[in-house]
Short mmCIF file of C-alpha atoms in Angstrom, two decimals:
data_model
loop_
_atom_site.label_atom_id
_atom_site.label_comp_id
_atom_site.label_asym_id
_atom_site.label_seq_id
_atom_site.Cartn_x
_atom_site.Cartn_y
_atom_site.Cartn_z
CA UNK A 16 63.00 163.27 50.18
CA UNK A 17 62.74 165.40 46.87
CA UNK A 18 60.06 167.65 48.01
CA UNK A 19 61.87 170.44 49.68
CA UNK A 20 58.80 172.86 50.39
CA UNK A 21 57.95 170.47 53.85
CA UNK A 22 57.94 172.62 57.06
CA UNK A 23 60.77 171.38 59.62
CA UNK A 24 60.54 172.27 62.59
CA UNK A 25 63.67 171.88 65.28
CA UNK A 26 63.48 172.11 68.96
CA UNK A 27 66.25 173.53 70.25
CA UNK A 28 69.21 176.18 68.88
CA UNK A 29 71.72 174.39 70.66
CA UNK A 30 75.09 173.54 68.70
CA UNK A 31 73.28 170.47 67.09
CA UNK A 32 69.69 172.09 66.70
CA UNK A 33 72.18 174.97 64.69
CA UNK A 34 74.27 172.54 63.02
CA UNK A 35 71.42 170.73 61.47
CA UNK A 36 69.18 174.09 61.28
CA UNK A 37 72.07 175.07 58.82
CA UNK A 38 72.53 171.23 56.85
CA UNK A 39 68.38 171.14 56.29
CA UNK A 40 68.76 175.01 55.11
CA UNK A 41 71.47 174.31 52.67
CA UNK A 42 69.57 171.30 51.31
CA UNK A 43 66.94 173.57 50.64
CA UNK A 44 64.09 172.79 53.55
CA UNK A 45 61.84 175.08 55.00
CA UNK A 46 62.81 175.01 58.83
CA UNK A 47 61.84 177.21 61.94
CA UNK A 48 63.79 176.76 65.09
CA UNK A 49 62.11 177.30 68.55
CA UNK A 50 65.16 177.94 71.30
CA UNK A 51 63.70 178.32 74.86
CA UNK A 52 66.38 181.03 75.53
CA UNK A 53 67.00 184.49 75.08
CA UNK A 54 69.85 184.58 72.29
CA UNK A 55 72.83 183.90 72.69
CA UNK A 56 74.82 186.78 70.66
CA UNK A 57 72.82 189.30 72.62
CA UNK A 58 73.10 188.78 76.30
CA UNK A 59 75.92 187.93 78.68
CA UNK A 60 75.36 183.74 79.36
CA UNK A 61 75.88 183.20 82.93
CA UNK A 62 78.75 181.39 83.72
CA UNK A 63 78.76 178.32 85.47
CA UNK A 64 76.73 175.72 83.89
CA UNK A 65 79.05 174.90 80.69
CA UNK A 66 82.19 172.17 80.50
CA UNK A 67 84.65 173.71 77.77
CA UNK A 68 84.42 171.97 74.34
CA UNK A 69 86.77 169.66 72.94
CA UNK A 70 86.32 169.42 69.27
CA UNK A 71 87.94 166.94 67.41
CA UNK A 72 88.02 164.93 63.95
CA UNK A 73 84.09 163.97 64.14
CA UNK A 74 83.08 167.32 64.73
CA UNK A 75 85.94 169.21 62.16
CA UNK A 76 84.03 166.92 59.71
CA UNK A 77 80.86 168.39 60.82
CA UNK A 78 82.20 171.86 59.76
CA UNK A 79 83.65 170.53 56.98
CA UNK A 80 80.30 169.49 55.42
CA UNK A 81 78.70 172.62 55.83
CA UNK A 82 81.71 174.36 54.77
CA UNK A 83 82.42 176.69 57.58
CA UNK A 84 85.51 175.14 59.38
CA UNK A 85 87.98 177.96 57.98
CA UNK A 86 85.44 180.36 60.25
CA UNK A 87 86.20 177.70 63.39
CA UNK A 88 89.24 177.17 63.07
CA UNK A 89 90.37 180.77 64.34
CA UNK A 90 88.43 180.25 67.58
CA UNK A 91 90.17 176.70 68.52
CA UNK A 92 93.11 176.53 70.64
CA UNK A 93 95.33 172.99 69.94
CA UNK A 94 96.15 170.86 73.06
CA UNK A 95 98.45 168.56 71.97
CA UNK A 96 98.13 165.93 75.42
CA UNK A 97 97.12 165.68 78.61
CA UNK A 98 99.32 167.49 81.20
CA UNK A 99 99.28 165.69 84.53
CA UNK A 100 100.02 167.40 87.70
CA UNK A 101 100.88 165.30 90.90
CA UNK A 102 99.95 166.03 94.06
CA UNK A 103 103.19 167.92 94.39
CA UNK A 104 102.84 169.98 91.35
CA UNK A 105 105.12 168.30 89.18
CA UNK A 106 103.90 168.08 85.74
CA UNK A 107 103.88 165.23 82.72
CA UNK A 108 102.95 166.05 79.25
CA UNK A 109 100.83 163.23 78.02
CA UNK A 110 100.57 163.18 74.41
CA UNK A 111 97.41 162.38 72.94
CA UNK A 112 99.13 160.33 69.95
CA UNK A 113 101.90 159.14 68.73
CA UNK A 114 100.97 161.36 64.94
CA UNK A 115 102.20 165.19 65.57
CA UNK A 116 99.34 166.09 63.83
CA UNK A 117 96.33 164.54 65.79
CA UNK A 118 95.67 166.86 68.44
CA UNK A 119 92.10 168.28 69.93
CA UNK A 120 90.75 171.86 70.50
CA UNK A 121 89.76 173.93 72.86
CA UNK A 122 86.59 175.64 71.89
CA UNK A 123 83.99 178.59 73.29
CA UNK A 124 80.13 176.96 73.54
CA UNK A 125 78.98 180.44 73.07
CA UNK A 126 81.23 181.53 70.43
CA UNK A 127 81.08 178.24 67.90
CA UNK A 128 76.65 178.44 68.68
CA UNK A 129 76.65 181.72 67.68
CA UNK A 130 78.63 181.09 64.61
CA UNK A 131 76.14 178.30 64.26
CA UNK A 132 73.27 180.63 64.34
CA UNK A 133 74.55 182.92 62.12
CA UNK A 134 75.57 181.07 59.30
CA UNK A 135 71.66 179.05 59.19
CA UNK A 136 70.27 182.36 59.24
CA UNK A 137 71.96 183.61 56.43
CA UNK A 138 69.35 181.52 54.54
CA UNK A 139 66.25 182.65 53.53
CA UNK A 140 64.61 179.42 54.50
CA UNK A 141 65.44 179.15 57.96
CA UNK A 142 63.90 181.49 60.75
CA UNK A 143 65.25 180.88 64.28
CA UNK A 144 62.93 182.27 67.47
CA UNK A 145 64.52 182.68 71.04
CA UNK A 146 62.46 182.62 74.45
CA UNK A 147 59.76 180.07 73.45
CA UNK A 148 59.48 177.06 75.69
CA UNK A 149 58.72 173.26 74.01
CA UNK A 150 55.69 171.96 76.80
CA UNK A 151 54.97 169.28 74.63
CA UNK A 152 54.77 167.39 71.45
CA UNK A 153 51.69 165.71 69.70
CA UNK A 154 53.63 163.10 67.62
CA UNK A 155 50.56 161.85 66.36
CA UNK A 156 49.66 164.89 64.62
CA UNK A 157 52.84 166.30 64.07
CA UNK A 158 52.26 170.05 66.53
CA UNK A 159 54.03 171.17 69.55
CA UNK A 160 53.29 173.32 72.12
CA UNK A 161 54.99 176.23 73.03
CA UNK A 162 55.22 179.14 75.72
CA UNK A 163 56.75 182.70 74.97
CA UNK A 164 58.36 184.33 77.65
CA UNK A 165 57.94 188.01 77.45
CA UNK A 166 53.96 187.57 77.07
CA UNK A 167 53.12 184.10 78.76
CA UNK A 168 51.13 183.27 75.57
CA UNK A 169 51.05 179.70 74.69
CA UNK A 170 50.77 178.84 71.08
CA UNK A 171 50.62 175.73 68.50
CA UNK A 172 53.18 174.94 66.00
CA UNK A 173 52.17 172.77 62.74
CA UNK A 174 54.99 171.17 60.98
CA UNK A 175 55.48 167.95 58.44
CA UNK A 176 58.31 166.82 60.79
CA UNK A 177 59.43 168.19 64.09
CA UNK A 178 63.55 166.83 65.04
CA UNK A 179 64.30 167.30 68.54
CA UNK A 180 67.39 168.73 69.45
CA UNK A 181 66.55 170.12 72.79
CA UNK A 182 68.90 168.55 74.93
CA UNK A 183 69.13 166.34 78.29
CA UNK A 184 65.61 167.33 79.45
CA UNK A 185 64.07 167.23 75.55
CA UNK A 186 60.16 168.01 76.15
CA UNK A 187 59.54 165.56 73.55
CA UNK A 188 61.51 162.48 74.77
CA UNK A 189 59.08 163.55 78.09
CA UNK A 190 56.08 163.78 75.55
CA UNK A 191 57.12 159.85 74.55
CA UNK A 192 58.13 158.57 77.37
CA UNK A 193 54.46 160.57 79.18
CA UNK A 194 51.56 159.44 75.54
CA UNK A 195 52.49 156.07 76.24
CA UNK A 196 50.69 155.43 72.55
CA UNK A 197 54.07 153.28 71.61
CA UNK A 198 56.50 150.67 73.36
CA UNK A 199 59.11 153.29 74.57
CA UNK A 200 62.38 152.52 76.43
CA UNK A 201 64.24 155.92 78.50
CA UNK A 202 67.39 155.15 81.29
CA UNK A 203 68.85 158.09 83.15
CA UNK A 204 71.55 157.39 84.93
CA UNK A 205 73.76 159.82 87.40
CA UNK A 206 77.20 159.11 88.71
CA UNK A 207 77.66 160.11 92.13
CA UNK A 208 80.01 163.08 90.95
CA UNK A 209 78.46 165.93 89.65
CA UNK A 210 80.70 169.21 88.91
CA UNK A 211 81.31 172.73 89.39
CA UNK A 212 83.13 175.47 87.64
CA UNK A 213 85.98 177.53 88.33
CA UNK A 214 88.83 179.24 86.24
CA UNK A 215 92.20 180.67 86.01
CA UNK A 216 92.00 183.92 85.07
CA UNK A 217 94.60 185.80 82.70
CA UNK A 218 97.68 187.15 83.13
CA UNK A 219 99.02 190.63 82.47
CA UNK A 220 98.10 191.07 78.96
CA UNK A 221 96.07 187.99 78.40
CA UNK A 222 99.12 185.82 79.41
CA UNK A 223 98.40 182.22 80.11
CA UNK A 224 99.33 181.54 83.83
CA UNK A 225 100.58 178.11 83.20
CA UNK A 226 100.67 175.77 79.93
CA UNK A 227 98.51 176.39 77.16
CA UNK A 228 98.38 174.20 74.63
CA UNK A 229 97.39 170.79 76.87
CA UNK A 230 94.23 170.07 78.58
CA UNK A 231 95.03 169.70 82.55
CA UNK A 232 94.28 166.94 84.54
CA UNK A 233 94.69 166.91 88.76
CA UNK A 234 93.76 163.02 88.69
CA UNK A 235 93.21 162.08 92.37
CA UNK A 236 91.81 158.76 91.88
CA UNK A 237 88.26 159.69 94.01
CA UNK A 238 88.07 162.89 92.43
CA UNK A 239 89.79 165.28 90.02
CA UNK A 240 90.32 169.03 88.51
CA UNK A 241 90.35 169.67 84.90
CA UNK A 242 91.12 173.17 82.81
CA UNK A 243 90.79 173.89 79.20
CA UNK A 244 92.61 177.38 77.48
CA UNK A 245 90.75 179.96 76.57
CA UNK A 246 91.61 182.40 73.97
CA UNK A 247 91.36 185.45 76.39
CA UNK A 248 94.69 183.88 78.55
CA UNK A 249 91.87 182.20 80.93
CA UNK A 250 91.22 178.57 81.21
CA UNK A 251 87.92 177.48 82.13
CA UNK A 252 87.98 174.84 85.28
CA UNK A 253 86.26 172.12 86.48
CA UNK A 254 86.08 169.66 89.30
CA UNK A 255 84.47 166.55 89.61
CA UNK A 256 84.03 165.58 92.45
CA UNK A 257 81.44 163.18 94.80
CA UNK A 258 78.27 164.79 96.13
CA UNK A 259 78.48 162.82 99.60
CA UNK A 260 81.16 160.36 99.46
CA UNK A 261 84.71 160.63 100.82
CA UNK A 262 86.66 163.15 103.39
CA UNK A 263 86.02 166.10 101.00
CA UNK A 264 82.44 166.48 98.96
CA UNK A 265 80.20 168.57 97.55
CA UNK A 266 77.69 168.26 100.46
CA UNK A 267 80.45 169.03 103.46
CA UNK A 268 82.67 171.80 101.50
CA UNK A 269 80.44 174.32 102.55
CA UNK A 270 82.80 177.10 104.11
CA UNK A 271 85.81 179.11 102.98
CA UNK A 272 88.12 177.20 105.53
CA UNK A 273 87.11 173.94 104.04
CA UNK A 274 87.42 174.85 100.14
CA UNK A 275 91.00 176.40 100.86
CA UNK A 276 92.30 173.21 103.24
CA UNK A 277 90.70 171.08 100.08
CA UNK A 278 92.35 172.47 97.47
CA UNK A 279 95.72 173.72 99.35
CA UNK A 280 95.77 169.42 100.33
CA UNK A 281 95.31 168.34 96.74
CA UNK A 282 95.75 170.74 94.36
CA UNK A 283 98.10 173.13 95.84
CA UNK A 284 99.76 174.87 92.21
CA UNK A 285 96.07 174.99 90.94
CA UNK A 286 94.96 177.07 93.96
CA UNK A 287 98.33 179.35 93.65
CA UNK A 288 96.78 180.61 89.83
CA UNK A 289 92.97 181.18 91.69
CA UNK A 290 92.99 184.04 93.69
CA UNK A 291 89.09 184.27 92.97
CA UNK A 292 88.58 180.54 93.77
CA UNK A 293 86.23 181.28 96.79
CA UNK A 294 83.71 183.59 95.33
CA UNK A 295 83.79 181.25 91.95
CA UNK A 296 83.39 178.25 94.22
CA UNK A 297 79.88 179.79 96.29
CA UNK A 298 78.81 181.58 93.00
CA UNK A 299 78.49 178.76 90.64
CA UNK A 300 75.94 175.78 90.59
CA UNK A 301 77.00 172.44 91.22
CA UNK A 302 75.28 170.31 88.55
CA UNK A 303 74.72 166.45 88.13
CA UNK A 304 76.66 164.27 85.47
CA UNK A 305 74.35 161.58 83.91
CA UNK A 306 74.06 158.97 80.70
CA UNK A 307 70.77 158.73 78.91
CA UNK A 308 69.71 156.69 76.46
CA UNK A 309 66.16 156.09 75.04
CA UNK A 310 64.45 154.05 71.87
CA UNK A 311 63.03 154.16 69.54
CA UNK A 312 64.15 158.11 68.45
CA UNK A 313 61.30 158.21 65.94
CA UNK A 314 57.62 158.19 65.50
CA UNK A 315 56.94 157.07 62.35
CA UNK A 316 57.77 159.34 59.83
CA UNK A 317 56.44 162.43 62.10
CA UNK A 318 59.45 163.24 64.26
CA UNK A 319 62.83 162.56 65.56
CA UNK A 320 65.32 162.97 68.93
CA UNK A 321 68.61 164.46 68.18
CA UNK A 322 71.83 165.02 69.80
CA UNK A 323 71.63 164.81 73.54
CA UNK A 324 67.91 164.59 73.57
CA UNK A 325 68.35 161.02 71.96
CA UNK A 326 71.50 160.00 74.14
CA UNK A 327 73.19 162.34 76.72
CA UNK A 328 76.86 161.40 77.87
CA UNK A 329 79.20 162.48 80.66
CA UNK A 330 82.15 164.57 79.44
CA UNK A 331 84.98 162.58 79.92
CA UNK A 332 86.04 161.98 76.67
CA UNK A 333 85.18 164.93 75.02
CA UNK A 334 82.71 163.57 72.67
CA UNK A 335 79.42 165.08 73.53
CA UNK A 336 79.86 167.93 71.00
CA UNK A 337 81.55 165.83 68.08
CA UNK A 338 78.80 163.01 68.66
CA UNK A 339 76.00 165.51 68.13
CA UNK A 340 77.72 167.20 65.41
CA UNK A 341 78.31 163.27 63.89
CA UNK A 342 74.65 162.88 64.42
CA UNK A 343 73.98 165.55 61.95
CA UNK A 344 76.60 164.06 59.43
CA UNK A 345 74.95 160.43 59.33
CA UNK A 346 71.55 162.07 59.00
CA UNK A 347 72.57 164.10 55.75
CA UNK A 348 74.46 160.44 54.42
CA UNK A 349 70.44 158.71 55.09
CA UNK A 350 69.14 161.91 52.91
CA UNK A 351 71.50 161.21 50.74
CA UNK A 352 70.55 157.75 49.94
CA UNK A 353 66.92 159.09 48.34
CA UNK A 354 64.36 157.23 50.28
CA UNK A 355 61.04 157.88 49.41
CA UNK A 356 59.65 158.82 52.85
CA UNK A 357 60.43 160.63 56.25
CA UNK A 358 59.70 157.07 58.29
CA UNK A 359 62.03 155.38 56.34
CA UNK A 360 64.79 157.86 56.62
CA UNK A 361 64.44 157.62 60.44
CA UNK A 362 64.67 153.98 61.03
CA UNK A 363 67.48 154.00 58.85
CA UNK A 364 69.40 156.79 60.50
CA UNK A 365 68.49 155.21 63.98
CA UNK A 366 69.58 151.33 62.97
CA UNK A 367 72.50 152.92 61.84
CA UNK A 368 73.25 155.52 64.70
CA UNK A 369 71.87 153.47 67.82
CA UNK A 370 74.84 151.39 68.16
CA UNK A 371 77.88 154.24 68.25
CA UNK A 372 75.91 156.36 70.26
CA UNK A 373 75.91 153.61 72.99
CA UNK A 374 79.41 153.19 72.70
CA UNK A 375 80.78 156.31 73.08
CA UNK A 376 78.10 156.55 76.24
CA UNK A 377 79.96 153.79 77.50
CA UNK A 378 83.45 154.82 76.72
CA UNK A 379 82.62 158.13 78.36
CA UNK A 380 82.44 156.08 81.50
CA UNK A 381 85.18 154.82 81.35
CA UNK A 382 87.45 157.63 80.55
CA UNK A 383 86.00 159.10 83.55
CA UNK A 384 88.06 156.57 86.13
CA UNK A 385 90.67 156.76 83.61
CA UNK A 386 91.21 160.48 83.74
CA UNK A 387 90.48 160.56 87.83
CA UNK A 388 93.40 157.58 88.70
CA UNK A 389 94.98 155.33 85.91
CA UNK A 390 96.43 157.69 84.26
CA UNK A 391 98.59 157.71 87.59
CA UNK A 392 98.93 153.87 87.66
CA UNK A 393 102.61 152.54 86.42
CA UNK A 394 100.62 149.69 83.79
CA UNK A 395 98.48 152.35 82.14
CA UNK A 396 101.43 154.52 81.98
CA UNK A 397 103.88 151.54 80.32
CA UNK A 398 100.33 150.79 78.23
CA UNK A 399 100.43 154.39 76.57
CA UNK A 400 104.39 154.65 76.46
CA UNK A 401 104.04 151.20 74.19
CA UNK A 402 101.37 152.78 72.48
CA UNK A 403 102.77 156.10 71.90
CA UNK A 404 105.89 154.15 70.27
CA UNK A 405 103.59 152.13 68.24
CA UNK A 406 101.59 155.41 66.49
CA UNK A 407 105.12 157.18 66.08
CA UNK A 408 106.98 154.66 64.50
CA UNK A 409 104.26 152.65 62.35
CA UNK A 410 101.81 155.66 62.24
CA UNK A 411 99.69 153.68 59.73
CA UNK A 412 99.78 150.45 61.22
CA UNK A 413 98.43 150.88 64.80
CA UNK A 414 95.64 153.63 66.45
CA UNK A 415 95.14 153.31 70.47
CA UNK A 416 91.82 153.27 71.56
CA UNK A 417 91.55 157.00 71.67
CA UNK A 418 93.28 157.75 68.73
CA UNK A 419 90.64 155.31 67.46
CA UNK A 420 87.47 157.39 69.05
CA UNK A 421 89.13 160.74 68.69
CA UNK A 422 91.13 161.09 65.42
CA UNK A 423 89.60 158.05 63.20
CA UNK A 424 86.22 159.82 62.09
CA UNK A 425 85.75 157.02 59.44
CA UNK A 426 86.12 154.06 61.96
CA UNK A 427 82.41 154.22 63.95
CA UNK A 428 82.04 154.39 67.67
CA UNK A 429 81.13 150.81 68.23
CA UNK A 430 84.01 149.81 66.11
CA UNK A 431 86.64 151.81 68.09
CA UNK A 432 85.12 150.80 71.57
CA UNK A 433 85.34 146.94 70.67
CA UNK A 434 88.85 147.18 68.66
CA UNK A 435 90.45 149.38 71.28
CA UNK A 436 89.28 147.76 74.41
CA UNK A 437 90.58 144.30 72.90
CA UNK A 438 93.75 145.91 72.27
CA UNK A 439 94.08 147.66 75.83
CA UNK A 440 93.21 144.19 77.09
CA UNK A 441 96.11 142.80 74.93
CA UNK A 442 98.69 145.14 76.47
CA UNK A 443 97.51 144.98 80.17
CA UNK A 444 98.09 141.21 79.76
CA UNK A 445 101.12 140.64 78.14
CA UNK A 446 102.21 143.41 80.58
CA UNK A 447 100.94 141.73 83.39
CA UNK A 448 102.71 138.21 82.09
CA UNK A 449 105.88 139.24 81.20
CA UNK A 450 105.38 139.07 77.64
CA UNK A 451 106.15 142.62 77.55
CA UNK A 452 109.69 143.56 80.17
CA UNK A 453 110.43 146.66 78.17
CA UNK A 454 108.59 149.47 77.21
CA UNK A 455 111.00 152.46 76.59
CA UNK A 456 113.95 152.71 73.92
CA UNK A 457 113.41 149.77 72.35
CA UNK A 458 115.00 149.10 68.73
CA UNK A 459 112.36 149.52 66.09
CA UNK A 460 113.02 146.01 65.18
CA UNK A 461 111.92 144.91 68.84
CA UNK A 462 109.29 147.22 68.58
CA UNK A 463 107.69 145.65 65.48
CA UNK A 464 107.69 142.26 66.90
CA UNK A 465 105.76 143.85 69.95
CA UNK A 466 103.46 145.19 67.86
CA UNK A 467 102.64 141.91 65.62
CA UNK A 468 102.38 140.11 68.90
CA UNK A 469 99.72 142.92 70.19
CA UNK A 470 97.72 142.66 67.16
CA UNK A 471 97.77 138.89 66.79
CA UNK A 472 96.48 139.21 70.85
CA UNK A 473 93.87 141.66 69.54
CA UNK A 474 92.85 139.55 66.96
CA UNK A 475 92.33 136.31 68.94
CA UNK A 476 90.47 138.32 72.12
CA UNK A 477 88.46 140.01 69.31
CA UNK A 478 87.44 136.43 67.63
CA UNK A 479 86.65 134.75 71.41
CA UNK A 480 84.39 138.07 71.85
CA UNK A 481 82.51 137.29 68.54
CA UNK A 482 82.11 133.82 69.55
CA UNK A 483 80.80 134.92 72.94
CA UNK A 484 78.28 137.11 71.25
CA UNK A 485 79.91 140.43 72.66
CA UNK A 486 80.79 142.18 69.51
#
């Protein structure tokens, strides 16, 4: 579109309503954001209510395009793998990769939004407003609806486009799904864990009470504990845990006694760094964990859904952030291109898009009962000892499934969910036939014939998918 003087409007100052608040500034647009609360850099955001960040190579690229990832990197603490604690207390460092240098980070929501914010408005052509409420959206004619807080007063908004970036409850996925004046598809769907969060605190002097540079997992198969460092000497924790299943949920930990007897049963070196577990366990929400997904994203050429508004995932493998910030990338490549109109832009950026935003849902899923109990299971473990020995001795030759998701921001979603579950499947299988009797200090000449057998087994369950019409 060559005619920068359109009016965009964005709902939402979120970090991708920010992120592309910033892009669309750069490129020269005139946008106003509308962010239905107060602002962030001014008032104390109650804690409770937000997993830590993991950002990683999508998202770095994110930064990279709008040039600010010398101002994030400062505010990212590395975690090199996964450190597992047992129900004893005994820890295992699992890397990430086989590469020294692929690792993710640790980040602050409040502290990477607000550098968000405050790089878009450093351009003339952006103007960002706090404490007005989306009610609805007239696609047809291109206005939305707002509320403002501090007077009540509801207001119209004209724009040429409006982009949608307002999250997991977006008021205009609602105003779709509600004008029924187009063929619209929306699925919500919850697991039966939802979460709640806790922390370690510092130590004297902002010490870290236990390892810092690894995200921690308590993986008890039905249920599990998580923490991510902070760059005060806290980490940030979270349990997931059923709301009514099982000995111990949501719905029956309801005293002191019980929370204590939980977590002195199962996670017994957590509890001895949480002194304040109690009063952070009966003073913060427990909230739901749920997928959506939704099409079409567009109306014509009059607006768009964004970020988790267009397709909300569960946590699990750290991707909600980068995904949103990846939306914003493949948006800007669609610009790029030159097309003549705002309609066309959108179908293109949504045929594109669609397809990797599905698959990381989906992967999500099923990192969750990875992270909760295989990781503890002796074939995953042999699976990633094989495939850490694969990335560190033929580092250009072989990328597990998460290296694929996590460190390959050129290879697409859908691309690293097909080629790495075919390659999981390989292993598990040639594990589970004896193909595979040794996983550990093997020559690299072994070790090379493992790994042309594994990709010849990729390659053939990758060919029997395409001929089943699964890829």
């Amino acid at each position: 579109m060559k005619n920068k003087q359109q009016n965009i409007l964005i709902i939402g100052a979120g970090l991708c309503g920010s992120l592309l608040a910033l892009r669309m500034g750069q490129r020269g647009y005139k946008v106003t954001v509308m962010e239905m609360r107060p602002d962030l850099r001014k008032i104390d955001i109650s804690a409770g209510r937000s997993i830590n960040l993991a950002l990683s190579d999508r998202g770095i690229k994110a930064m990279n395009l709008v040039g600010i990832q010398d101002k994030v990197e400062p505010l990212c603490i590395p975690m090199n793998g996964r450190m597992l604690h047992d129900m004893e207390g005994n820890t295992t460092l699992a890397p990430y990769s086989g590469r020294d240098h692929e690792f993710i980070n640790s980040i602050s929501r409040g502290q990477l939004n607000a550098l968000l914010l405050d790089e878009a408005e450093k351009h003339d052509n952006v103007d960002i407003y706090f404490n007005r409420k989306c009610e609805s959206v007239d696609f047809e004619n291109t206005t939305a609806r707002f509320t403002e807080f501090n007077t009540q007063k509801e207001f119209i908004e004209d724009a040429d486009i409006i982009i949608a970036t307002d999250g997991a409850g977006s008021a205009m996925r609602q105003s779709y799904y509600l004008g029924h004046k187009f063929l619209f598809s929306f699925s919500q769907d919850y697991l039966t864990h939802g979460y709640k969060e806790l922390s370690i605190l510092p130590g004297e002097n902002g010490s870290y009470k236990t390892y810092k540079n690894a995200l921690h997992i308590w993986g008890r198969e039905a249920f599990m504990l998580i923490a991510l460092p902070n760059l005060d000497g806290s980490f940030t924790v979270t349990l997931f845990l059923s709301y009514e299943e099982g000995e111990y949920n949501f719905n029956n930990l309801t005293t002191k006694e019980r929370v204590l007897e939980f977590f002195s049963k199962y996670f017994k070196d957590a509890l001895e760094l949480m002194p304040n577990l109690v009063d952070d366990f009966f003073e913060n929400p427990t909230a739901p964990l749920g997928t959506v997904k939704c099409s079409p994203w567009h109306y014509k050429g009059n607006t768009l859904l964004m970020g988790d508004a267009a397709h909300a995932i569960v946590p699990f493998y750290g991707q909600g952030m980068n995904a949103s910030f990846e939306d914003v990338v493949e948006f800007d490549k669609v610009l790029d291109a030159g097309h003549a109109n705002w309609e066309t832009i959108f179908n293109k950026y949504e045929t594109s898009r669609k397809k990797d935003t599905d698959a990381i849902a989906d992967l999500a899923i099923d990192n969750f009962h990875e992270m909760k109990g295989h990781v503890n299971h002796a074939n995953f473990r042999e699976k990633r000892t094989l495939e850490m020995a694969f990335e560190k001795t033929f580092p250009n030759h072989y990328s597990s499934k998460y290296s694929l998701v996590t460190f390959n921001e050129n290879v697409s979603y859908h691309e690293a969910m097909t080629r790495g579950r075919a390659q999981d499947k390989a292993i598990l299988n040639m594990l589970a036939d004896g193909a595979i009797t040794e996983v550990e200090n093997i020559s690299n000449e072994k070790l090379k014939i493992l790994l042309d057998k594994v990709k010849a087994e990729t390659e053939a369950i990758l060919e029997d998918d395409r001929i089943a019409g699964l890829r």
